[in-house]
Amino acid sequence: MSDRLSVGDTAPDFTLPDADGNDVALADLRGKNVIVYFYPAAMTPGCTKQACDFRDSLDSLQAAGYAVLGISPDKPAKLAKFRERDGVTFPLLSDPDKEVLTAYGAFGEKTMYGKKVTGVIRSTFVVDANGKVAVAQYNVKATGHVAKLRRDLGL
């Protein structure tokens, strides 16, 4: 079980490939607020709903100074399909080794359909302009999460 992050912690830096294989580094986004969300698998119903909610809210999030990054263990080719199929307009990053997922405490034991399993814990973080964790939410619901996050952020 990996340690969970708390508000005020320094967000673990990362560089991961996007759907086109280009590296995206959290450090390059310093000075902006960045919403980093971890989801189990591209193209699945819950993850699609969540990505579409972020997509539909992206203009207002960006207007308020937030960038959005979605991270899953999927390979870039699958992320590209997901992006094309659902018109995702923010970077989807690939973490097949689950190093970043683990660093954020978003990979580990969870309960699914009443059974304990090891996997991706649907989680969302807001990293502030200085690289600190401003929001850390674990076990978020795919549906309605973006609306709740917007309320939490006062948007």
Tab-separated table of C-alpha atoms in Angstrom:
chain	number	residue	atom	x	y	z
A	1	MET	CA	0.000	0.000	0.000
A	2	SER	CA	1.505	3.299	-0.979
A	3	ASP	CA	1.360	6.359	1.211
A	4	ARG	CA	-1.345	8.854	0.473
A	5	LEU	CA	-0.629	12.498	-0.122
A	6	SER	CA	-2.113	15.232	2.031
A	7	VAL	CA	-2.780	18.903	1.481
A	8	GLY	CA	0.482	20.835	1.819
A	9	ASP	CA	2.715	17.956	0.668
A	10	THR	CA	5.070	18.611	-2.220
A	11	ALA	CA	3.525	16.934	-5.264
A	12	PRO	CA	5.794	14.252	-6.711
A	13	ASP	CA	7.246	15.504	-9.986
A	14	PHE	CA	6.802	13.381	-13.058
A	15	THR	CA	7.439	13.244	-16.782
A	16	LEU	CA	5.187	10.877	-18.726
A	17	PRO	CA	4.401	10.356	-22.413
A	18	ASP	CA	1.091	11.663	-23.732
A	19	ALA	CA	-1.133	9.963	-26.324
A	20	ASP	CA	1.290	11.054	-29.079
A	21	GLY	CA	4.387	9.867	-27.211
A	22	ASN	CA	5.485	13.412	-26.296
A	23	ASP	CA	6.801	13.895	-22.770
A	24	VAL	CA	4.733	16.058	-20.442
A	25	ALA	CA	6.426	17.198	-17.235
A	26	LEU	CA	4.597	18.494	-14.181
A	27	ALA	CA	7.547	20.845	-13.530
A	28	ASP	CA	6.864	22.581	-16.870
A	29	LEU	CA	3.478	23.652	-15.504
A	30	ARG	CA	4.856	25.463	-12.421
A	31	GLY	CA	3.101	28.766	-11.955
A	32	LYS	CA	-0.247	27.201	-12.883
A	33	ASN	CA	-2.711	25.206	-10.855
A	34	VAL	CA	-2.817	21.689	-12.251
A	35	ILE	CA	-5.601	19.170	-11.753
A	36	VAL	CA	-3.993	15.729	-11.942
A	37	TYR	CA	-6.466	12.893	-11.993
A	38	PHE	CA	-5.791	9.167	-12.044
A	39	TYR	CA	-8.241	6.745	-13.623
A	40	PRO	CA	-8.136	2.958	-14.076
A	41	ALA	CA	-8.582	2.442	-17.828
A	42	ALA	CA	-9.274	4.383	-20.994
A	43	MET	CA	-12.413	3.485	-22.952
A	44	THR	CA	-14.313	2.086	-19.937
A	45	PRO	CA	-17.722	3.619	-19.075
A	46	GLY	CA	-16.795	5.346	-15.799
A	47	CYS	CA	-13.478	6.650	-17.075
A	48	THR	CA	-15.137	7.899	-20.257
A	49	LYS	CA	-17.785	9.750	-18.240
A	50	GLN	CA	-15.107	11.337	-16.048
A	51	ALA	CA	-12.919	12.367	-19.019
A	52	CYS	CA	-15.935	13.864	-20.818
A	53	ASP	CA	-16.890	15.820	-17.674
A	54	PHE	CA	-13.364	17.281	-17.524
A	55	ARG	CA	-13.491	17.953	-21.272
A	56	ASP	CA	-16.844	19.742	-20.943
A	57	SER	CA	-15.541	21.848	-18.024
A	58	LEU	CA	-12.106	22.545	-19.515
A	59	ASP	CA	-12.820	26.048	-20.805
A	60	SER	CA	-14.049	27.274	-17.424
A	61	LEU	CA	-11.242	25.458	-15.567
A	62	GLN	CA	-8.621	26.987	-17.869
A	63	ALA	CA	-10.241	30.416	-17.538
A	64	ALA	CA	-9.797	30.047	-13.760
A	65	GLY	CA	-6.111	29.164	-14.256
A	66	TYR	CA	-6.250	25.368	-14.069
A	67	ALA	CA	-4.610	22.878	-16.408
A	68	VAL	CA	-5.903	19.268	-16.459
A	69	LEU	CA	-3.858	16.073	-16.830
A	70	GLY	CA	-5.401	12.591	-16.878
A	71	ILE	CA	-3.131	9.647	-16.002
A	72	SER	CA	-3.746	5.917	-16.405
A	73	PRO	CA	-1.629	2.798	-16.919
A	74	ASP	CA	-2.784	2.630	-20.574
A	75	LYS	CA	-0.241	2.739	-23.405
A	76	PRO	CA	-0.124	5.915	-25.558
A	77	ALA	CA	-1.789	4.165	-28.529
A	78	LYS	CA	-4.867	3.351	-26.434
A	79	LEU	CA	-4.920	6.883	-25.050
A	80	ALA	CA	-4.862	8.247	-28.603
A	81	LYS	CA	-7.895	6.089	-29.485
A	82	PHE	CA	-9.688	7.292	-26.335
A	83	ARG	CA	-8.874	10.916	-27.157
A	84	GLU	CA	-10.103	10.581	-30.745
A	85	ARG	CA	-13.245	8.638	-29.821
A	86	ASP	CA	-14.364	11.031	-27.099
A	87	GLY	CA	-12.823	14.316	-28.246
A	88	VAL	CA	-10.673	14.652	-25.113
A	89	THR	CA	-8.999	18.068	-25.320
A	90	PHE	CA	-6.445	17.840	-22.468
A	91	PRO	CA	-3.351	15.634	-22.166
A	92	LEU	CA	-3.859	11.962	-21.297
A	93	LEU	CA	-0.630	10.541	-19.908
A	94	SER	CA	0.637	6.967	-19.871
A	95	ASP	CA	2.058	5.426	-16.675
A	96	PRO	CA	2.361	1.709	-17.541
A	97	ASP	CA	4.931	1.079	-14.771
A	98	LYS	CA	2.530	2.733	-12.286
A	99	GLU	CA	5.426	4.683	-10.757
A	100	VAL	CA	3.546	7.987	-10.725
A	101	LEU	CA	0.305	6.301	-9.660
A	102	THR	CA	2.194	4.778	-6.735
A	103	ALA	CA	3.984	8.051	-5.863
A	104	TYR	CA	0.563	9.712	-5.524
A	105	GLY	CA	-0.933	6.851	-3.529
A	106	ALA	CA	-3.335	6.182	-6.410
A	107	PHE	CA	-2.367	2.555	-6.843
A	108	GLY	CA	-2.975	-0.061	-4.206
A	109	GLU	CA	-5.621	-2.077	-2.438
A	110	LYS	CA	-9.227	-1.127	-3.042
A	111	THR	CA	-12.590	-2.794	-2.766
A	112	MET	CA	-14.327	-3.600	-6.009
A	113	TYR	CA	-17.659	-5.406	-6.084
A	114	GLY	CA	-17.101	-6.386	-2.460
A	115	LYS	CA	-13.673	-7.954	-3.083
A	116	LYS	CA	-10.252	-6.600	-2.131
A	117	VAL	CA	-8.217	-6.044	-5.282
A	118	THR	CA	-5.024	-4.214	-6.146
A	119	GLY	CA	-5.418	-1.594	-8.801
A	120	VAL	CA	-5.793	2.043	-9.700
A	121	ILE	CA	-7.614	4.080	-7.048
A	122	ARG	CA	-9.605	6.761	-8.853
A	123	SER	CA	-8.059	9.902	-7.374
A	124	THR	CA	-7.809	13.608	-8.073
A	125	PHE	CA	-5.230	16.138	-6.937
A	126	VAL	CA	-4.880	19.846	-7.399
A	127	VAL	CA	-1.229	20.889	-7.503
A	128	ASP	CA	-0.808	24.609	-6.867
A	129	ALA	CA	1.477	27.018	-8.705
A	130	ASN	CA	4.309	26.222	-6.264
A	131	GLY	CA	4.072	22.460	-6.717
A	132	LYS	CA	2.250	21.780	-3.451
A	133	VAL	CA	-0.829	19.576	-3.072
A	134	ALA	CA	-3.841	21.876	-2.594
A	135	VAL	CA	-6.497	19.139	-2.896
A	136	ALA	CA	-6.097	15.368	-2.449
A	137	GLN	CA	-9.179	13.228	-3.069
A	138	TYR	CA	-9.098	9.428	-3.114
A	139	ASN	CA	-11.771	6.942	-4.192
A	140	VAL	CA	-13.670	9.616	-6.102
A	141	LYS	CA	-16.759	8.707	-8.082
A	142	ALA	CA	-16.493	8.879	-11.863
A	143	THR	CA	-19.897	10.529	-12.152
A	144	GLY	CA	-20.435	13.972	-10.695
A	145	HIS	CA	-16.844	14.289	-9.535
A	146	VAL	CA	-15.925	17.264	-11.738
A	147	ALA	CA	-18.979	19.222	-10.566
A	148	LYS	CA	-18.028	18.505	-6.937
A	149	LEU	CA	-14.403	19.489	-7.563
A	150	ARG	CA	-15.533	22.763	-9.137
A	151	ARG	CA	-17.627	23.468	-6.019
A	152	ASP	CA	-14.660	22.601	-3.777
A	153	LEU	CA	-12.498	25.041	-5.767
A	154	GLY	CA	-15.165	27.738	-5.678
A	155	LEU	CA	-15.557	27.789	-9.467
